[in-house]
Every structure is written in structure tokens, then in C-alpha cells.
């Protein structure tokens, strides 16, 4: 029986803003059904706002600018203080990194020593090295103050100097494959059959993700150019690098940039493809929810080795797919060829992928882990 407890989730953004952190925050709130909850975040539009998502109140602080991926707000501190005063949470779940939010959270928590803090560690600040050093003291304070630190994989605990310093506080809660996105309906199956017919006789390789440097799509396209005409490489998503990726693909008919992919089309491509390509190259890719989703469809994966990242915990080399030396385009192409030419191997890795996803990355397992961690507080 759950005791009455008030939980405040603090995320950078929230639904309808789409991102990996936001999806985990939403899954976390859904998993804690039975607790009194509120969400606090930046507004993805101008001005403060209060709304409701999945039956939970969402308080959004207006954002006037964004610098180095960090949103800035004039009203954030005042609104957060007001939320604490009126809601009086017993537990705060703070999704890291969010240095601006952490600044004001620190001020509030200093006056509330009995409030439990769960620090949900999504990734280290690695790209903005100057900012990482600037907020070093703040990060250390958060780690000291935290009652629990959630890591999405054991790999990240070992690979992060911050998390390894508080290993005794860490709890591993892997992200989950979004249930709605892995439930293939008849429309998705019909569309998948159409995709297979459009590329009859081809080995279909599929990748999806934002077109930003750490996602490594350029390495997949370079690898695709080394493949022969038996292959078709479909790359979903969009972002700042889309034009550059199109230019890199050039006139190569084997490679197609699909643009943004709807949830229905995503399911269809995951059903239709033979190999899932996940070419991320840095620790900014801390886990890989899209990878877990593809594995749920029973697809073997080709990944790069990323030291300290959870990617190589999600998909296991020689078990659910093939892991290649980081940024080694030749090795990546060779791994794709190996899977294409060995159907029994492809099938075995795919079956193992589905089994691993079912064992570790379902929403049900995620919910169990979240509620166990909260009850331990």
C-alpha cells in the first residue's frame, strides 16, 4: 500500500515538446500513478503557463532565450518558489542536466532539508566544456544533496567521473521503449508491406534520429556509400545537419533521407527493415531509446563503441548486434554486409534483441523500478 506522498518532477521541457529527457520524465510521472504529482519545466513557448498532461498539472516558466542548449527565464525562480510553497513536495525528481533550474532548486532546497531529492542523471555535460567547469560546484552540491541518483545504465555510472564518485547512491533504471511506439497496428503492417514491395530484393537498413553531430548520421551515410546495390539505407529525422547529410549522400540511389518520420511510419519502417543502424558516436547519446524500440521489433543493431555510454549496454556486441570501433566507417559497412550475408545470424541477433528488450526495456519493468526506488526513500 502506497503512503500519501507529494512528488514534484522538474524537467527542462515537457510534452508536447519531444525529446528523450522529456519522454523519460513523462514515463516517470505515468509510472507513479497513485502519488500526488506536479510537473515543473520551461515553457517551449513564450510566457508562463499552467496546463494538464495525462491528468497531472504542468507548470511552465516562460523562456526568453536559449544559450548553449540552456533555456533562460525571468520568472523561473519566483514560480519555482511559489510551487514549493503551495504544493510542499515530499520528493523532488530533478532531471539533469539543467544548470539554470539547478541554481534555483538549490536555493529552495536549502530551506527544506526534509525534502527528498532524486537526481535523474541523463548525461554528463560534455559538449559545453566551459559551462561544465562553470557549474562544477553546483553539480557537486546536487550529488551531495541527492538521496538517490538514477543512472540509465551501469555503463554510465562507471564512465562518469561524477556518478562513480557517488556510486553508493546510484540506482540503475534503464529507459523504456515507448509502449505506443512499439505497438504495431494493421495500418503500420500494411505500410511495412508497401515499403518492402518498393524495395523488393534489397536489404533495408534503417536509422532515425535528430540530425546533430553526436547522432553520427554522417558515418552511416559514408558507410552506405561503401555498400553495393543490394542495399537500401533509409535515414529518418531532421535537424541542423540535414542539408549537409543530403550533400554527403549526393546522387547515391542507395541512400534516402526520409525527413521527419511520424510514429505510424516509424513503426512501419521498423517492421520493414532488416537491420537497424544506430551510429551515435559520443556520450551525449547516454542510452538510446530508439535503439531499444528497434530491438523490441526484433531487429539486429549495428552500433559504435562509445566509452562510458549506455548504448553498448542496450545492444550487446555479438548477442543482439555488432559493435564497431568508433567512427570506423569501413568496419560499420563490413558489419552491415556480414548481417546481410548471414541470415541465420541476423535472425539470431534479432530474436536476442527482442528478448533483451522484453526483459529490460519495457514500460512495465521501468514502472516497477521507479516505484521500488521511491518506496525505498
mmCIF file of N, CA and C in Angstrom, residues 90-198:
data_model
loop_
_atom_site.group_PDB
_atom_site.id
_atom_site.type_symbol
_atom_site.label_atom_id
_atom_site.label_comp_id
_atom_site.label_asym_id
_atom_site.label_seq_id
_atom_site.Cartn_x
_atom_site.Cartn_y
_atom_site.Cartn_z
ATOM 1 N N UNK A 90 7.111 16.250 -0.981
ATOM 2 C CA UNK A 90 7.933 15.386 -0.127
ATOM 3 C C UNK A 90 9.173 14.913 -0.872
ATOM 4 N N UNK A 91 9.037 14.771 -2.202
ATOM 5 C CA UNK A 91 10.124 14.281 -3.053
ATOM 6 C C UNK A 91 10.225 15.155 -4.293
ATOM 7 N N UNK A 92 11.440 15.506 -4.675
ATOM 8 C CA UNK A 92 11.695 16.192 -5.940
ATOM 9 C C UNK A 92 12.491 15.249 -6.833
ATOM 10 N N UNK A 93 12.022 15.058 -8.056
ATOM 11 C CA UNK A 93 12.785 14.309 -9.054
ATOM 12 C C UNK A 93 13.289 15.327 -10.065
ATOM 13 N N UNK A 94 14.595 15.559 -10.041
ATOM 14 C CA UNK A 94 15.207 16.600 -10.886
ATOM 15 C C UNK A 94 15.960 15.935 -12.034
ATOM 16 N N UNK A 95 15.562 16.260 -13.253
ATOM 17 C CA UNK A 95 16.180 15.664 -14.435
ATOM 18 C C UNK A 95 17.384 16.509 -14.865
ATOM 19 N N UNK A 96 18.566 15.920 -14.742
ATOM 20 C CA UNK A 96 19.849 16.570 -15.003
ATOM 21 C C UNK A 96 20.357 16.166 -16.397
ATOM 22 N N UNK A 97 20.972 17.102 -17.161
ATOM 23 C CA UNK A 97 21.420 18.438 -16.787
ATOM 24 C C UNK A 97 20.377 19.531 -17.043
ATOM 25 N N UNK A 98 20.418 20.523 -16.178
ATOM 26 C CA UNK A 98 19.588 21.720 -16.275
ATOM 27 C C UNK A 98 20.177 22.739 -15.308
ATOM 28 N N UNK A 99 21.332 23.337 -15.648
ATOM 29 C CA UNK A 99 22.047 24.217 -14.708
ATOM 30 C C UNK A 99 21.221 25.399 -14.212
ATOM 31 N N UNK A 100 20.436 26.018 -15.094
ATOM 32 C CA UNK A 100 19.614 27.166 -14.697
ATOM 33 C C UNK A 100 18.594 26.726 -13.643
ATOM 34 N N UNK A 101 17.924 25.612 -13.904
ATOM 35 C CA UNK A 101 16.954 25.093 -12.945
ATOM 36 C C UNK A 101 17.611 24.695 -11.638
ATOM 37 N N UNK A 102 18.804 24.101 -11.727
ATOM 38 C CA UNK A 102 19.517 23.653 -10.528
ATOM 39 C C UNK A 102 19.879 24.829 -9.625
ATOM 40 N N UNK A 103 20.176 25.971 -10.228
ATOM 41 C CA UNK A 103 20.526 27.170 -9.449
ATOM 42 C C UNK A 103 19.392 27.544 -8.495
ATOM 43 N N UNK A 104 18.178 27.568 -9.005
ATOM 44 C CA UNK A 104 17.030 27.950 -8.185
ATOM 45 C C UNK A 104 16.565 26.810 -7.278
ATOM 46 N N UNK A 105 16.703 25.583 -7.737
ATOM 47 C CA UNK A 105 16.353 24.442 -6.902
ATOM 48 C C UNK A 105 17.235 24.409 -5.658
ATOM 49 N N UNK A 106 18.491 24.713 -5.832
ATOM 50 C CA UNK A 106 19.432 24.726 -4.704
ATOM 51 C C UNK A 106 18.982 25.723 -3.640
ATOM 52 N N UNK A 107 18.560 26.893 -4.062
ATOM 53 C CA UNK A 107 18.096 27.915 -3.119
ATOM 54 C C UNK A 107 16.883 27.435 -2.325
ATOM 55 N N UNK A 108 15.955 26.775 -3.035
ATOM 56 C CA UNK A 108 14.732 26.318 -2.381
ATOM 57 C C UNK A 108 15.011 25.161 -1.428
ATOM 58 N N UNK A 109 15.812 24.214 -1.859
ATOM 59 C CA UNK A 109 16.051 23.026 -1.042
ATOM 60 C C UNK A 109 16.856 23.327 0.223
ATOM 61 N N UNK A 110 17.660 24.381 0.210
ATOM 62 C CA UNK A 110 18.425 24.739 1.406
ATOM 63 C C UNK A 110 17.507 25.060 2.577
ATOM 64 N N UNK A 111 16.286 25.481 2.271
ATOM 65 C CA UNK A 111 15.320 25.809 3.316
ATOM 66 C C UNK A 111 14.375 24.644 3.603
ATOM 67 N N UNK A 112 14.559 23.523 2.907
ATOM 68 C CA UNK A 112 13.690 22.351 3.077
ATOM 69 C C UNK A 112 14.538 21.078 3.200
ATOM 70 N N UNK A 113 15.249 20.946 4.305
ATOM 71 C CA UNK A 113 16.155 19.794 4.464
ATOM 72 C C UNK A 113 15.452 18.443 4.483
ATOM 73 N N UNK A 114 14.165 18.419 4.807
ATOM 74 C CA UNK A 114 13.460 17.134 4.885
ATOM 75 C C UNK A 114 12.968 16.650 3.524
ATOM 76 N N UNK A 115 12.974 17.519 2.527
ATOM 77 C CA UNK A 115 12.513 17.143 1.188
ATOM 78 C C UNK A 115 13.535 16.216 0.534
ATOM 79 N N UNK A 116 13.082 15.050 0.083
ATOM 80 C CA UNK A 116 13.978 14.099 -0.574
ATOM 81 C C UNK A 116 14.285 14.551 -1.996
ATOM 82 N N UNK A 117 15.511 14.325 -2.435
ATOM 83 C CA UNK A 117 15.919 14.691 -3.799
ATOM 84 C C UNK A 117 16.387 13.456 -4.561
ATOM 85 N N UNK A 118 15.728 13.201 -5.691
ATOM 86 C CA UNK A 118 16.175 12.180 -6.639
ATOM 87 C C UNK A 118 16.783 12.904 -7.832
ATOM 88 N N UNK A 119 18.055 12.677 -8.070
ATOM 89 C CA UNK A 119 18.758 13.295 -9.195
ATOM 90 C C UNK A 119 18.780 12.298 -10.348
ATOM 91 N N UNK A 120 17.952 12.558 -11.367
ATOM 92 C CA UNK A 120 17.859 11.636 -12.520
ATOM 93 C C UNK A 120 18.898 12.085 -13.547
ATOM 94 N N UNK A 121 19.982 11.334 -13.601
ATOM 95 C CA UNK A 121 21.170 11.746 -14.375
ATOM 96 C C UNK A 121 21.053 11.204 -15.800
ATOM 97 N N UNK A 122 20.718 12.090 -16.723
ATOM 98 C CA UNK A 122 20.573 11.658 -18.112
ATOM 99 C C UNK A 122 21.914 11.624 -18.834
ATOM 100 N N UNK A 123 22.761 12.610 -18.605
ATOM 101 C CA UNK A 123 24.076 12.616 -19.243
ATOM 102 C C UNK A 123 24.980 13.644 -18.602
ATOM 103 N N UNK A 124 26.291 13.447 -18.749
ATOM 104 C CA UNK A 124 27.273 14.444 -18.334
ATOM 105 C C UNK A 124 27.223 15.630 -19.295
ATOM 106 N N UNK A 125 27.607 16.791 -18.804
ATOM 107 C CA UNK A 125 27.787 17.939 -19.702
ATOM 108 C C UNK A 125 29.150 17.764 -20.356
ATOM 109 N N UNK A 126 29.144 17.354 -21.623
ATOM 110 C CA UNK A 126 30.410 17.070 -22.309
ATOM 111 C C UNK A 126 30.669 18.034 -23.466
ATOM 112 N N UNK A 127 29.609 18.451 -24.158
ATOM 113 C CA UNK A 127 29.810 19.280 -25.348
ATOM 114 C C UNK A 127 30.211 20.700 -24.964
ATOM 115 N N UNK A 128 29.524 21.267 -23.934
ATOM 116 C CA UNK A 128 29.835 22.629 -23.498
ATOM 117 C C UNK A 128 30.842 22.560 -22.351
ATOM 118 N N UNK A 129 32.111 22.369 -22.686
ATOM 119 C CA UNK A 129 33.138 22.135 -21.669
ATOM 120 C C UNK A 129 33.291 23.320 -20.716
ATOM 121 N N UNK A 130 33.179 24.539 -21.234
ATOM 122 C CA UNK A 130 33.311 25.725 -20.386
ATOM 123 C C UNK A 130 32.173 25.774 -19.379
ATOM 124 N N UNK A 131 30.951 25.509 -19.860
ATOM 125 C CA UNK A 131 29.804 25.500 -18.954
ATOM 126 C C UNK A 131 29.937 24.396 -17.916
ATOM 127 N N UNK A 132 30.455 23.249 -18.344
ATOM 128 C CA UNK A 132 30.638 22.142 -17.419
ATOM 129 C C UNK A 132 31.536 22.528 -16.259
ATOM 130 N N UNK A 133 32.614 23.251 -16.539
ATOM 131 C CA UNK A 133 33.532 23.703 -15.489
ATOM 132 C C UNK A 133 32.883 24.788 -14.634
ATOM 133 N N UNK A 134 32.115 25.661 -15.288
ATOM 134 C CA UNK A 134 31.457 26.758 -14.576
ATOM 135 C C UNK A 134 30.479 26.230 -13.536
ATOM 136 N N UNK A 135 29.789 25.139 -13.868
ATOM 137 C CA UNK A 135 28.775 24.592 -12.966
ATOM 138 C C UNK A 135 29.277 23.397 -12.146
ATOM 139 N N UNK A 136 30.586 23.234 -12.080
ATOM 140 C CA UNK A 136 31.157 22.109 -11.350
ATOM 141 C C UNK A 136 30.721 22.101 -9.885
ATOM 142 N N UNK A 137 30.785 23.274 -9.228
ATOM 143 C CA UNK A 137 30.402 23.364 -7.819
ATOM 144 C C UNK A 137 28.939 23.032 -7.611
ATOM 145 N N UNK A 138 28.111 23.527 -8.508
ATOM 146 C CA UNK A 138 26.673 23.256 -8.436
ATOM 147 C C UNK A 138 26.394 21.768 -8.581
ATOM 148 N N UNK A 139 27.074 21.126 -9.527
ATOM 149 C CA UNK A 139 26.889 19.690 -9.763
ATOM 150 C C UNK A 139 27.297 18.873 -8.544
ATOM 151 N N UNK A 140 28.411 19.233 -7.933
ATOM 152 C CA UNK A 140 28.865 18.518 -6.742
ATOM 153 C C UNK A 140 27.871 18.685 -5.596
ATOM 154 N N UNK A 141 27.286 19.887 -5.470
ATOM 155 C CA UNK A 141 26.279 20.116 -4.424
ATOM 156 C C UNK A 141 25.059 19.222 -4.646
ATOM 157 N N UNK A 142 24.602 19.152 -5.897
ATOM 158 C CA UNK A 142 23.452 18.303 -6.216
ATOM 159 C C UNK A 142 23.719 16.846 -5.849
ATOM 160 N N UNK A 143 24.914 16.371 -6.182
ATOM 161 C CA UNK A 143 25.263 14.978 -5.888
ATOM 162 C C UNK A 143 25.339 14.719 -4.386
ATOM 163 N N UNK A 144 25.854 15.705 -3.625
ATOM 164 C CA UNK A 144 25.909 15.551 -2.165
ATOM 165 C C UNK A 144 24.499 15.568 -1.568
ATOM 166 N N UNK A 145 23.670 16.456 -2.078
ATOM 167 C CA UNK A 145 22.312 16.634 -1.523
ATOM 168 C C UNK A 145 21.370 15.497 -1.907
ATOM 169 N N UNK A 146 21.623 14.841 -3.019
ATOM 170 C CA UNK A 146 20.718 13.820 -3.531
ATOM 171 C C UNK A 146 20.617 12.630 -2.586
ATOM 172 N N UNK A 147 19.394 12.139 -2.401
ATOM 173 C CA UNK A 147 19.166 10.914 -1.647
ATOM 174 C C UNK A 147 19.344 9.692 -2.544
ATOM 175 N N UNK A 148 18.984 9.841 -3.808
ATOM 176 C CA UNK A 148 19.211 8.810 -4.821
ATOM 177 C C UNK A 148 19.662 9.486 -6.106
ATOM 178 N N UNK A 149 20.559 8.812 -6.826
ATOM 179 C CA UNK A 149 20.975 9.264 -8.154
ATOM 180 C C UNK A 149 20.616 8.154 -9.132
ATOM 181 N N UNK A 150 19.784 8.476 -10.105
ATOM 182 C CA UNK A 150 19.346 7.476 -11.079
ATOM 183 C C UNK A 150 20.228 7.562 -12.323
ATOM 184 N N UNK A 151 20.821 6.443 -12.681
ATOM 185 C CA UNK A 151 21.567 6.334 -13.944
ATOM 186 C C UNK A 151 20.792 5.407 -14.866
ATOM 187 N N UNK A 152 20.869 5.653 -16.167
ATOM 188 C CA UNK A 152 20.099 4.841 -17.113
ATOM 189 C C UNK A 152 20.805 3.546 -17.494
ATOM 190 N N UNK A 153 22.060 3.403 -17.083
ATOM 191 C CA UNK A 153 22.774 2.145 -17.342
ATOM 192 C C UNK A 153 23.960 2.043 -16.389
ATOM 193 N N UNK A 154 24.416 0.818 -16.081
ATOM 194 C CA UNK A 154 25.622 0.679 -15.259
ATOM 195 C C UNK A 154 26.850 1.235 -15.964
ATOM 196 N N UNK A 155 26.842 1.211 -17.301
ATOM 197 C CA UNK A 155 27.965 1.755 -18.063
ATOM 198 C C UNK A 155 28.192 3.225 -17.740
ATOM 199 N N UNK A 156 27.081 3.962 -17.580
ATOM 200 C CA UNK A 156 27.224 5.405 -17.356
ATOM 201 C C UNK A 156 27.766 5.687 -15.954
ATOM 202 N N UNK A 157 27.432 4.843 -14.993
ATOM 203 C CA UNK A 157 27.986 5.031 -13.644
ATOM 204 C C UNK A 157 29.501 4.895 -13.691
ATOM 205 N N UNK A 158 29.973 3.856 -14.375
ATOM 206 C CA UNK A 158 31.414 3.608 -14.448
ATOM 207 C C UNK A 158 32.130 4.635 -15.311
ATOM 208 N N UNK A 159 31.437 5.136 -16.351
ATOM 209 C CA UNK A 159 32.080 6.037 -17.298
ATOM 210 C C UNK A 159 32.024 7.505 -16.915
ATOM 211 N N UNK A 160 31.217 7.855 -15.908
ATOM 212 C CA UNK A 160 31.085 9.246 -15.490
ATOM 213 C C UNK A 160 31.877 9.478 -14.208
ATOM 214 N N UNK A 161 32.777 10.438 -14.228
ATOM 215 C CA UNK A 161 33.560 10.713 -13.003
ATOM 216 C C UNK A 161 32.643 11.219 -11.888
ATOM 217 N N UNK A 162 31.543 11.891 -12.264
ATOM 218 C CA UNK A 162 30.605 12.379 -11.254
ATOM 219 C C UNK A 162 29.862 11.219 -10.603
ATOM 220 N N UNK A 163 29.290 10.332 -11.416
ATOM 221 C CA UNK A 163 28.492 9.244 -10.865
ATOM 222 C C UNK A 163 29.350 8.229 -10.129
ATOM 223 N N UNK A 164 30.535 7.965 -10.639
ATOM 224 C CA UNK A 164 31.401 6.983 -9.974
ATOM 225 C C UNK A 164 31.827 7.474 -8.595
ATOM 226 N N UNK A 165 31.771 8.795 -8.370
ATOM 227 C CA UNK A 165 32.156 9.342 -7.062
ATOM 228 C C UNK A 165 31.054 9.165 -6.018
ATOM 229 N N UNK A 166 29.817 8.868 -6.476
ATOM 230 C CA UNK A 166 28.698 8.651 -5.542
ATOM 231 C C UNK A 166 28.024 7.313 -5.865
ATOM 232 N N UNK A 167 28.837 6.334 -6.196
ATOM 233 C CA UNK A 167 28.327 5.040 -6.640
ATOM 234 C C UNK A 167 27.329 4.434 -5.644
ATOM 235 N N UNK A 168 27.564 4.677 -4.361
ATOM 236 C CA UNK A 168 26.697 4.083 -3.333
ATOM 237 C C UNK A 168 25.284 4.673 -3.359
ATOM 238 N N UNK A 169 25.102 5.845 -3.953
ATOM 239 C CA UNK A 169 23.775 6.463 -4.052
ATOM 240 C C UNK A 169 23.050 6.093 -5.340
ATOM 241 N N UNK A 170 23.752 5.448 -6.255
ATOM 242 C CA UNK A 170 23.220 5.258 -7.604
ATOM 243 C C UNK A 170 22.283 4.062 -7.706
ATOM 244 N N UNK A 171 21.236 4.262 -8.469
ATOM 245 C CA UNK A 171 20.286 3.217 -8.820
ATOM 246 C C UNK A 171 20.164 3.187 -10.338
ATOM 247 N N UNK A 172 20.248 2.015 -10.929
ATOM 248 C CA UNK A 172 20.114 1.903 -12.387
ATOM 249 C C UNK A 172 18.655 1.681 -12.750
ATOM 250 N N UNK A 173 18.103 2.610 -13.536
ATOM 251 C CA UNK A 173 16.754 2.449 -14.079
ATOM 252 C C UNK A 173 16.850 2.694 -15.588
ATOM 253 N N UNK A 174 16.923 1.624 -16.379
ATOM 254 C CA UNK A 174 17.009 1.817 -17.836
ATOM 255 C C UNK A 174 15.765 2.511 -18.374
ATOM 256 N N UNK A 175 15.944 3.293 -19.424
ATOM 257 C CA UNK A 175 14.812 3.897 -20.112
ATOM 258 C C UNK A 175 13.958 2.793 -20.729
ATOM 259 N N UNK A 176 12.738 3.135 -21.086
ATOM 260 C CA UNK A 176 11.862 2.105 -21.650
ATOM 261 C C UNK A 176 11.487 2.434 -23.091
ATOM 262 N N UNK A 177 11.229 1.393 -23.849
ATOM 263 C CA UNK A 177 10.707 1.560 -25.205
ATOM 264 C C UNK A 177 9.260 2.023 -25.072
ATOM 265 N N UNK A 178 8.958 3.169 -25.651
ATOM 266 C CA UNK A 178 7.625 3.757 -25.534
ATOM 267 C C UNK A 178 6.563 2.798 -26.048
ATOM 268 N N UNK A 179 5.617 2.446 -25.165
ATOM 269 C CA UNK A 179 4.627 1.419 -25.500
ATOM 270 C C UNK A 179 3.832 1.754 -26.755
ATOM 271 N N UNK A 180 3.442 3.019 -26.900
ATOM 272 C CA UNK A 180 2.633 3.413 -28.060
ATOM 273 C C UNK A 180 3.421 3.287 -29.358
ATOM 274 N N UNK A 181 4.742 3.476 -29.274
ATOM 275 C CA UNK A 181 5.560 3.462 -30.489
ATOM 276 C C UNK A 181 5.992 2.064 -30.897
ATOM 277 N N UNK A 182 5.787 1.066 -30.041
ATOM 278 C CA UNK A 182 6.175 -0.302 -30.413
ATOM 279 C C UNK A 182 4.964 -1.217 -30.562
ATOM 280 N N UNK A 183 3.778 -0.629 -30.547
ATOM 281 C CA UNK A 183 2.554 -1.399 -30.739
ATOM 282 C C UNK A 183 2.151 -1.282 -32.209
ATOM 283 N N UNK A 184 2.498 -2.276 -32.996
ATOM 284 C CA UNK A 184 2.262 -2.226 -34.446
ATOM 285 C C UNK A 184 0.818 -2.592 -34.768
ATOM 286 N N UNK A 185 0.088 -1.666 -35.363
ATOM 287 C CA UNK A 185 -1.296 -1.936 -35.742
ATOM 288 C C UNK A 185 -1.369 -2.365 -37.210
ATOM 289 N N UNK A 186 -2.573 -2.585 -37.692
ATOM 290 C CA UNK A 186 -2.749 -3.079 -39.056
ATOM 291 C C UNK A 186 -2.261 -2.072 -40.091
ATOM 292 N N UNK A 187 -2.476 -0.773 -39.809
ATOM 293 C CA UNK A 187 -2.030 0.265 -40.743
ATOM 294 C C UNK A 187 -0.515 0.249 -40.895
ATOM 295 N N UNK A 188 0.200 0.074 -39.771
ATOM 296 C CA UNK A 188 1.666 0.020 -39.821
ATOM 297 C C UNK A 188 2.136 -1.214 -40.570
ATOM 298 N N UNK A 189 1.447 -2.338 -40.386
ATOM 299 C CA UNK A 189 1.828 -3.564 -41.090
ATOM 300 C C UNK A 189 1.595 -3.437 -42.591
ATOM 301 N N UNK A 190 0.502 -2.796 -42.954
ATOM 302 C CA UNK A 190 0.219 -2.589 -44.383
ATOM 303 C C UNK A 190 1.274 -1.689 -45.007
ATOM 304 N N UNK A 191 1.616 -0.608 -44.301
ATOM 305 C CA UNK A 191 2.643 0.315 -44.805
ATOM 306 C C UNK A 191 3.996 -0.388 -44.896
ATOM 307 N N UNK A 192 4.294 -1.256 -43.938
ATOM 308 C CA UNK A 192 5.563 -2.011 -43.975
ATOM 309 C C UNK A 192 5.626 -2.903 -45.205
ATOM 310 N N UNK A 193 4.512 -3.532 -45.546
ATOM 311 C CA UNK A 193 4.466 -4.373 -46.752
ATOM 312 C C UNK A 193 4.701 -3.530 -48.000
ATOM 313 N N UNK A 194 4.170 -2.319 -48.009
ATOM 314 C CA UNK A 194 4.386 -1.415 -49.145
ATOM 315 C C UNK A 194 5.863 -1.045 -49.260
ATOM 316 N N UNK A 195 6.509 -0.776 -48.117
ATOM 317 C CA UNK A 195 7.936 -0.434 -48.125
ATOM 318 C C UNK A 195 8.754 -1.603 -48.649
ATOM 319 N N UNK A 196 8.429 -2.817 -48.190
ATOM 320 C CA UNK A 196 9.146 -3.990 -48.668
ATOM 321 C C UNK A 196 8.970 -4.169 -50.175
ATOM 322 N N UNK A 197 7.752 -3.910 -50.659
ATOM 323 C CA UNK A 197 7.480 -4.051 -52.097
ATOM 324 C C UNK A 197 8.237 -2.998 -52.901
ATOM 325 N N UNK A 198 8.321 -1.778 -52.356
ATOM 326 C CA UNK A 198 9.032 -0.693 -53.043
ATOM 327 C C UNK A 198 10.522 -1.000 -53.174
#
